[in-house]
Tab-separated table of C-alpha atoms in Angstrom:
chain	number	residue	atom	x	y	z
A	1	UNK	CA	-16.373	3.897	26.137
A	2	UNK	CA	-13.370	1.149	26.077
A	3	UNK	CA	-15.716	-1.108	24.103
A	4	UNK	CA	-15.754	2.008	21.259
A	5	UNK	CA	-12.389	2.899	21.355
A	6	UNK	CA	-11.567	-0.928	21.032
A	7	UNK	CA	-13.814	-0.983	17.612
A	8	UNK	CA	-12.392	2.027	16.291
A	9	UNK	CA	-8.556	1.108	17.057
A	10	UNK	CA	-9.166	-2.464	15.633
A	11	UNK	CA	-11.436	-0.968	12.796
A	12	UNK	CA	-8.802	1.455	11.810
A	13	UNK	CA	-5.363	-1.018	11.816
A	14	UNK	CA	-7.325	-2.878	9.511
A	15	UNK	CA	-7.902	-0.639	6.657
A	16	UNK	CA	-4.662	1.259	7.306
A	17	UNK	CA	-2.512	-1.773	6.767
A	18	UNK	CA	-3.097	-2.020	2.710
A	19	UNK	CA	-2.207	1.805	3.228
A	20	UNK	CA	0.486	1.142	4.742
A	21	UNK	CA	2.136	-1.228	2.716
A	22	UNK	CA	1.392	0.824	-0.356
A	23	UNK	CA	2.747	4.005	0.894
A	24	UNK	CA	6.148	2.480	1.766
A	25	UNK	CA	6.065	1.699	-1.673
A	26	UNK	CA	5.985	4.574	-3.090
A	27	UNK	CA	8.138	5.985	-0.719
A	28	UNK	CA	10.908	4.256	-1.978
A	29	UNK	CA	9.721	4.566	-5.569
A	30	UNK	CA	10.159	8.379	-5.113
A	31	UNK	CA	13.084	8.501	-3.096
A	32	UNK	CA	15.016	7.119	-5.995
A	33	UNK	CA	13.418	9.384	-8.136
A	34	UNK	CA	10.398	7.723	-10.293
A	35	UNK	CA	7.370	9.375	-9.535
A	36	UNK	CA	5.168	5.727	-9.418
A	37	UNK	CA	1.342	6.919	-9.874
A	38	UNK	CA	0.526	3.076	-11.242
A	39	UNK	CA	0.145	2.073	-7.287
A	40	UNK	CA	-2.994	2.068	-7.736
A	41	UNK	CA	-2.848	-0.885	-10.474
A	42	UNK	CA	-0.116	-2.799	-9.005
A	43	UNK	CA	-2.359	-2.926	-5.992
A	44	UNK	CA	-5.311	-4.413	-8.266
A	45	UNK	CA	-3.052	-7.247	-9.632
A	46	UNK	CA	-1.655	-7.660	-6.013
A	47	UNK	CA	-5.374	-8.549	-4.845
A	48	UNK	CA	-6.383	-10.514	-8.053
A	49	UNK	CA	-3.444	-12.289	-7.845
A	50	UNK	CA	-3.386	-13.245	-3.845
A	51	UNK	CA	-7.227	-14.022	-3.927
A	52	UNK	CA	-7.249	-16.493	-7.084
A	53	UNK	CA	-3.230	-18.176	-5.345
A	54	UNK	CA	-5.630	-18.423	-1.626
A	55	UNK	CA	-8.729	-19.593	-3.724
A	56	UNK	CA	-6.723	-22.984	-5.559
A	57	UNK	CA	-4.364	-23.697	-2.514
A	58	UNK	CA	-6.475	-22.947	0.451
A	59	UNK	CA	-7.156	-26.364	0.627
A	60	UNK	CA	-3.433	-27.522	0.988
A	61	UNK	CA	-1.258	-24.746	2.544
A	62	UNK	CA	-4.457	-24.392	5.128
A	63	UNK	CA	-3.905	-21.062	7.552
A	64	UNK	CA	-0.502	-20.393	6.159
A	65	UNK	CA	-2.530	-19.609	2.713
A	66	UNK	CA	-3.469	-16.109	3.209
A	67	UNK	CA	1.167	-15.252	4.404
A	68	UNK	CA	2.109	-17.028	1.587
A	69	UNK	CA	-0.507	-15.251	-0.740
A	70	UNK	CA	1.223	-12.010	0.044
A	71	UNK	CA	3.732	-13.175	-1.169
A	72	UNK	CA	2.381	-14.225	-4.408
A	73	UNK	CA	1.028	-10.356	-4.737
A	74	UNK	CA	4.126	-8.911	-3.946
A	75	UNK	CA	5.672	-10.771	-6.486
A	76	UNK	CA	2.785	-9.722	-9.039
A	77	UNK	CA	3.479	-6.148	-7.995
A	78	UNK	CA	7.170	-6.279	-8.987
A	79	UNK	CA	6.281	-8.127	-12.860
A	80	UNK	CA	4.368	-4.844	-13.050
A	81	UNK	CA	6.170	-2.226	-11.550
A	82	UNK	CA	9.162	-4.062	-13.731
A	83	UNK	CA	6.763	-2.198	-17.012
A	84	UNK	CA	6.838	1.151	-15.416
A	85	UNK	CA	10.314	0.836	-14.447
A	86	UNK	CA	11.423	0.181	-18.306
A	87	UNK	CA	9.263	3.164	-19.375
A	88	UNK	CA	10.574	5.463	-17.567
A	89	UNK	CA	14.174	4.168	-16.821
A	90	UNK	CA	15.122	3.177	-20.223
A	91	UNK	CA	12.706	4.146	-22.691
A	92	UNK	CA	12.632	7.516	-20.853
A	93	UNK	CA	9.198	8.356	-20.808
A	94	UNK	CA	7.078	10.750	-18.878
A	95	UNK	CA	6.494	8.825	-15.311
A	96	UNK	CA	2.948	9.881	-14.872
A	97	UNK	CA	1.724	9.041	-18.230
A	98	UNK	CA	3.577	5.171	-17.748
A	99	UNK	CA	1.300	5.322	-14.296
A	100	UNK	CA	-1.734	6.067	-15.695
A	101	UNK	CA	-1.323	3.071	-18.484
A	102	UNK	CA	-0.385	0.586	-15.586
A	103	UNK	CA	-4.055	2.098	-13.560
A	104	UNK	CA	-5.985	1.867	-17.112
A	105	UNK	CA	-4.930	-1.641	-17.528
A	106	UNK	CA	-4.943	-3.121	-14.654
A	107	UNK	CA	-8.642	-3.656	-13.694
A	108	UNK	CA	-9.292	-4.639	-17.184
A	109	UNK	CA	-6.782	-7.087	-17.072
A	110	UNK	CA	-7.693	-7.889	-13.914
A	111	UNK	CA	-11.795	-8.713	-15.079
A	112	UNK	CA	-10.560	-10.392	-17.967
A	113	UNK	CA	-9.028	-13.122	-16.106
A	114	UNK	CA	-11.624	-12.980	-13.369
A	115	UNK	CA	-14.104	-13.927	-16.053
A	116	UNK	CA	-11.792	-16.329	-17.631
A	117	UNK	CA	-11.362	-18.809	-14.574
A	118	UNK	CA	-14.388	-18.613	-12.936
A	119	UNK	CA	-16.929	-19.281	-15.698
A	120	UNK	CA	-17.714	-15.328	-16.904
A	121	UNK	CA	-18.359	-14.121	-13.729
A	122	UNK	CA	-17.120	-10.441	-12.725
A	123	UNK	CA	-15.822	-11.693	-8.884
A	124	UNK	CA	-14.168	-14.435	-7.684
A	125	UNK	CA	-15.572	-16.835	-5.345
A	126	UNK	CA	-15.552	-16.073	-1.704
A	127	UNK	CA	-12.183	-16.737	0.096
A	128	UNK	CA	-11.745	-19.089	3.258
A	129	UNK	CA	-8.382	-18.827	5.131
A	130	UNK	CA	-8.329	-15.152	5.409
A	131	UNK	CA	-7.120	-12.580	8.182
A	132	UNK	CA	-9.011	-12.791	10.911
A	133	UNK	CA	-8.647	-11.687	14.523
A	134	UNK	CA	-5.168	-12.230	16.266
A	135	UNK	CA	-4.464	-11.800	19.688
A	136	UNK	CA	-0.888	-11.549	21.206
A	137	UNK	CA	0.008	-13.784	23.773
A	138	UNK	CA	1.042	-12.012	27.282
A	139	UNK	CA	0.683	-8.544	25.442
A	140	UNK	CA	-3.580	-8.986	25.279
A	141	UNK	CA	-3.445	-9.378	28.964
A	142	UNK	CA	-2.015	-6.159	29.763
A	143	UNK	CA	-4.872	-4.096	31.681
A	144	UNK	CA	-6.635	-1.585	29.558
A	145	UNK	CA	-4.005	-1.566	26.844
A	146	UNK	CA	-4.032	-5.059	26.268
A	147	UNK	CA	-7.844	-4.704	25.162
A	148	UNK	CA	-7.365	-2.147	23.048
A	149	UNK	CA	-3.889	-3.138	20.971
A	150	UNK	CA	-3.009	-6.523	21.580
A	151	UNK	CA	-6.250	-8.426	21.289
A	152	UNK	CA	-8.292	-9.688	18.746
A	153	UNK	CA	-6.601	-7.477	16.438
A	154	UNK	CA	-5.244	-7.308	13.089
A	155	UNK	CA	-1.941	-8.866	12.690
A	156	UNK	CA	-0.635	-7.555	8.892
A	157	UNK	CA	-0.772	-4.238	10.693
A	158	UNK	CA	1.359	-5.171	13.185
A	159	UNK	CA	3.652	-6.033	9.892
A	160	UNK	CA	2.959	-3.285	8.314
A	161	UNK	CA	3.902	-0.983	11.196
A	162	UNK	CA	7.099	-3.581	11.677
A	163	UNK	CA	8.064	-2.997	7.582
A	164	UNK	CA	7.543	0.974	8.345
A	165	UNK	CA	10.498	1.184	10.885
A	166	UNK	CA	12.504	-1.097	9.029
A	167	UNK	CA	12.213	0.824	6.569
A	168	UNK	CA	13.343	3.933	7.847
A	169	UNK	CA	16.328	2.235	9.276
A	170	UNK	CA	16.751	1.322	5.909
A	171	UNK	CA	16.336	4.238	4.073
A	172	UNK	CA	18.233	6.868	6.435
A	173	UNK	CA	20.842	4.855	8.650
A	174	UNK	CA	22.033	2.686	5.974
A	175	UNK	CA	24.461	2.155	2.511
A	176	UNK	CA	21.837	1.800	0.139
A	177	UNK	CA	19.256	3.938	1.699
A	178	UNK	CA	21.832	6.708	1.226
A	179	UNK	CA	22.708	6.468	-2.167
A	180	UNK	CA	18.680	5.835	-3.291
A	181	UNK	CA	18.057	9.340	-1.694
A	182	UNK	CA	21.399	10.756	-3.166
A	183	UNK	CA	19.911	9.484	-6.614
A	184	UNK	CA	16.889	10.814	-5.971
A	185	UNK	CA	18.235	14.208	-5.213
A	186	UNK	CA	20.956	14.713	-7.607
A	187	UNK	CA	21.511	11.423	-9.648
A	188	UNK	CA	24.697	13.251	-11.824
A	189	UNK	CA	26.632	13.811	-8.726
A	190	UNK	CA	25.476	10.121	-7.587
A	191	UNK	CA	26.930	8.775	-11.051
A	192	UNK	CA	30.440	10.391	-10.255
A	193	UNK	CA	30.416	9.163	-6.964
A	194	UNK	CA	30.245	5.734	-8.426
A	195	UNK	CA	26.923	5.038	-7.802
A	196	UNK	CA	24.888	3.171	-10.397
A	197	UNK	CA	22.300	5.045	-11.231
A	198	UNK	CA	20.043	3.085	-13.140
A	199	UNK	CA	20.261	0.175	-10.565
A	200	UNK	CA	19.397	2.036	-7.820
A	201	UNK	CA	16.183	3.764	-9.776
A	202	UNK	CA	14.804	0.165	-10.196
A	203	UNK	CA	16.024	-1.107	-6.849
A	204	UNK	CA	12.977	2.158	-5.706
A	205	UNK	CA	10.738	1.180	-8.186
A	206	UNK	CA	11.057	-2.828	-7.893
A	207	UNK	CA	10.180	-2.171	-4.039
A	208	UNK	CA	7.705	-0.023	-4.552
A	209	UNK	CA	5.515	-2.961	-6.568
A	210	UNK	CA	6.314	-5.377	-4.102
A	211	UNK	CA	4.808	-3.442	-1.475
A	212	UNK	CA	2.204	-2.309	-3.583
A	213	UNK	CA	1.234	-5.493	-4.603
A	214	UNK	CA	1.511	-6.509	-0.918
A	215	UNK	CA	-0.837	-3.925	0.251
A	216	UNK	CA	-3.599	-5.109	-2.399
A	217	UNK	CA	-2.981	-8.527	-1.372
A	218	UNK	CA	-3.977	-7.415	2.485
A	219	UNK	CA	-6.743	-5.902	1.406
A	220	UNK	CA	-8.220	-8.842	-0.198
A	221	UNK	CA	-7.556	-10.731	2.193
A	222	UNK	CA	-8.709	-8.770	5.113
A	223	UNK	CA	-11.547	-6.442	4.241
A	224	UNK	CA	-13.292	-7.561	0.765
A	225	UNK	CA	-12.736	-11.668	0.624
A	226	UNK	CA	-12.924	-12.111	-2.789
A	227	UNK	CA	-11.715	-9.542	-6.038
A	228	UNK	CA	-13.851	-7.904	-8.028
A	229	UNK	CA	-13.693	-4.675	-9.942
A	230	UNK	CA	-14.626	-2.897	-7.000
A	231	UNK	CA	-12.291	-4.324	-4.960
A	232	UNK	CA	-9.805	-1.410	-5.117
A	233	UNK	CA	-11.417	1.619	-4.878
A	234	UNK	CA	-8.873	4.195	-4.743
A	235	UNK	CA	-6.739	2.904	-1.858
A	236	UNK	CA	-3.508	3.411	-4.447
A	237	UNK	CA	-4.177	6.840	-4.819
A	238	UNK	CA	-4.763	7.794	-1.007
A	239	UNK	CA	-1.409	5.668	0.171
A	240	UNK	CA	0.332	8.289	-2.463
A	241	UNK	CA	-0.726	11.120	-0.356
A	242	UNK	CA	-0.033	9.136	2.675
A	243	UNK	CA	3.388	9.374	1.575
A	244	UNK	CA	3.270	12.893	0.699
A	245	UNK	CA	1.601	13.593	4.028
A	246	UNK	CA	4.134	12.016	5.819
A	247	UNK	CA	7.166	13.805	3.545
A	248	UNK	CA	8.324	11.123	2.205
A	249	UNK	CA	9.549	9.178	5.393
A	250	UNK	CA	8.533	5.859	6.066
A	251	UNK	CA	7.461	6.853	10.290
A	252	UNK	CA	5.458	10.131	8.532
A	253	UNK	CA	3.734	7.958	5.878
A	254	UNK	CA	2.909	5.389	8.486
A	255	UNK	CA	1.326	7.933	10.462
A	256	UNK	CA	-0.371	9.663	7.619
A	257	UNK	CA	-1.751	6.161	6.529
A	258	UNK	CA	-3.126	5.259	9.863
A	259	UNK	CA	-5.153	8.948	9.782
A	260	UNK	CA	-6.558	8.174	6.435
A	261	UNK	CA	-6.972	4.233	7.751
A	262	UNK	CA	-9.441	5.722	10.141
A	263	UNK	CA	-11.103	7.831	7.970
A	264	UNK	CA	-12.075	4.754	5.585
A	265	UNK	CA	-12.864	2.694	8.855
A	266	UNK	CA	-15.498	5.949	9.457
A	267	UNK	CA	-17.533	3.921	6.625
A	268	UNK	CA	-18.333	0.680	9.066
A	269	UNK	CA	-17.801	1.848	12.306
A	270	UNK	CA	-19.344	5.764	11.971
A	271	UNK	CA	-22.765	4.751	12.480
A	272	UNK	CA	-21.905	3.686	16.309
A	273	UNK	CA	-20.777	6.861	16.708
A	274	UNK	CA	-22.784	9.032	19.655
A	275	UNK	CA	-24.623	11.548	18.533
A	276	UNK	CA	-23.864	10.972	14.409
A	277	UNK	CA	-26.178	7.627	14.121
A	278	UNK	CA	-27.752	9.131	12.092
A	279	UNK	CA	-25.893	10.890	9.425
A	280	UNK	CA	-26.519	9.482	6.064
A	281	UNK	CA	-23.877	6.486	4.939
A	282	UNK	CA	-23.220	8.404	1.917
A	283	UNK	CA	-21.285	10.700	4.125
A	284	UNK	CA	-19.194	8.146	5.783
A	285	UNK	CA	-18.250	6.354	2.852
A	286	UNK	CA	-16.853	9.764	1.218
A	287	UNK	CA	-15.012	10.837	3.861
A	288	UNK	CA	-11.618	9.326	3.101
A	289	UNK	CA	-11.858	11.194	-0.320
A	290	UNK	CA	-12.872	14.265	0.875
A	291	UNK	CA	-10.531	14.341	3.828
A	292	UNK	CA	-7.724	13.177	1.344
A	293	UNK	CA	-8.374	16.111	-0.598
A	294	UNK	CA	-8.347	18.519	2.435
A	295	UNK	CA	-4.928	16.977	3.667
A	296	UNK	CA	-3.180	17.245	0.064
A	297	UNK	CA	-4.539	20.995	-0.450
A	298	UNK	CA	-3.612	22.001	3.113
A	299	UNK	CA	-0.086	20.235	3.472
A	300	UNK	CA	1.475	19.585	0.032
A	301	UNK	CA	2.890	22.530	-0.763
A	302	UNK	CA	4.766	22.135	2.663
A	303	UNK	CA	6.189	19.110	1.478
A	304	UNK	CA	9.074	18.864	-0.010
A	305	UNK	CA	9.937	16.154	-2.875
A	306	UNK	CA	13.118	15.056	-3.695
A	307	UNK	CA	14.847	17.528	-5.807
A	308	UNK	CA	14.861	14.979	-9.040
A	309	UNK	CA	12.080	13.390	-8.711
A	310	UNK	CA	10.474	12.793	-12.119
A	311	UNK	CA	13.032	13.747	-14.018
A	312	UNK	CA	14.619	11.961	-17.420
A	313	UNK	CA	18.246	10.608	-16.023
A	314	UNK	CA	19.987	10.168	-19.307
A	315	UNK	CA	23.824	8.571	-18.359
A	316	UNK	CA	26.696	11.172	-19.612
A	317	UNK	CA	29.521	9.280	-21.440
């Protein structure tokens, strides 16, 4: 029994982490008021981007690659959430429809230059210095616990958890987090305050593609080992209702992320499951989706948004 609840803990920190990561993202996206449905593509161009950076410098930067790739898809996120933020800060245009562009062109994008560097082929090659197992020291050896959260473990979800309370420090007991909510709930009575506006509506959005792009780069990194179309499957779309699940808190969308982290992990780890060996795979690799659906229809109407979120903010003079 510890052996299986060791699999399914490590199993599900895993595949929540790009979760995670993502959801944060929009969390902050959202609380400034830009609804940001192009997660999904900023997480493509996160992977794509980490995977071909860990690919030409493995070599040189050794087991340090796969940090310093995140931070090469972070910054990809941010050149790309920098599009949506123009749309729909400047040029004023309807957030989801700037979203969908940024999730049509993405993958494309993303093939295109697959192809292009290595010699027409749809995936990259297969990287080395990736996440593997991490143990802490003195916390593994903890009886019972130790077994189950401290070793051979994932350690970007450890991060990821780490960014998550962080960033509900940020967001709630600090300066800036107020006045990103205040804009987020009422961004005219922000402007007389003093606040700027605009700035603080790409400050959410800027943050949100980091993070994004962060989240694909995990992925990559951790669960596929090389890009390909399939790569991201999907993952942007269930860290946005991670975030709604958790009401648009950083702790809630942590915890919603690590339930729907789990239900993805069902997909690898369901068959060793007593009694449900059996079921078809089909069923465990659908689960995420379905149960995404399930959690949306049964909780989102008890969510509530920020009051001005989506909304045209056009500057009185």
């Amino acid at each position: 029994m510890l052996q299986f609840l060791v699999i399914v803990v490590s199993s599900t920190l895993v595949y929540s982490a790009p979760l995670i990561f993502t959801a944060l993202g929009g969390t902050f996206s959202e609380r400034g008021g830009v609804v940001n449905v192009g997660l999904e593509g900023i997480m493509v161009m996160g992977a794509f981007s980490a995977c071909v950076f860990n690919l030409f410098t493995a070599d040189v930067l050794g087991a340090a690659t796969p940090w310093i790739s995140l931070l090469i898809g972070g910054a990809t996120g941010i050149l790309f959430s920098l599009f949506h933020a123009v749309a729909t800060i400047n040029w004023r245009a309807d957030h989801i429809v700037s979203g969908t562009v940024i999730n049509l062109m993405a993958p494309g994008l993303a093939v295109f230059l697959t192809r292009l560097i290595f010699n027409d082929r749809g995936q990259t090659d297969i990287i080395q210095e990736r996440f593997g197992k991490f143990s802490f020291p003195i916390l593994e050896k903890i009886p019972v616990v130790g077994d189950i959260l401290f070793k051979d473990t994932s350690a970007p979800a450890y991060l990821a958890i780490l960014v998550a309370v962080v960033s509900y420090f940020i967001l709630f007991k600090t300066k800036f987090g107020l006045r990103l909510r205040a804009v987020g709930e009422n961004p005219q009575a922000a402007d007389t305050l003093g606040i700027s506006v605009y700035k603080m509506k790409y400050a959410g959005v800027l943050i949100s593609g980091f993070l994004g792009g962060v989240g694909g780069a995990v992925l990559v990194q951790s669960v596929s080992s090389q890009f390909s179309r399939a790569t991201i499957t999907g993952q942007g779309f269930i860290a946005m209702a991670a975030m709604i699940f958790g009401k648009w808190n950083p702790l809630g969308a942590l915890g919603a992320a690590l339930f729907f982290g789990l239900a993805q992990s069902l997909g690898v780890i369901g068959p060793q499951i007593p009694g449900l060996e059996n079921l078809a795979p089909v069923y465990w690799q659908v689960a995420p989706y379905i149960l995404t659906v399930i959690v949306l229809v049964l909780f989102i109407g008890s969510s509530k948004a920020p009051k001005a979120i989506g909304k045209t903010y056009i500057k009185s003079k």
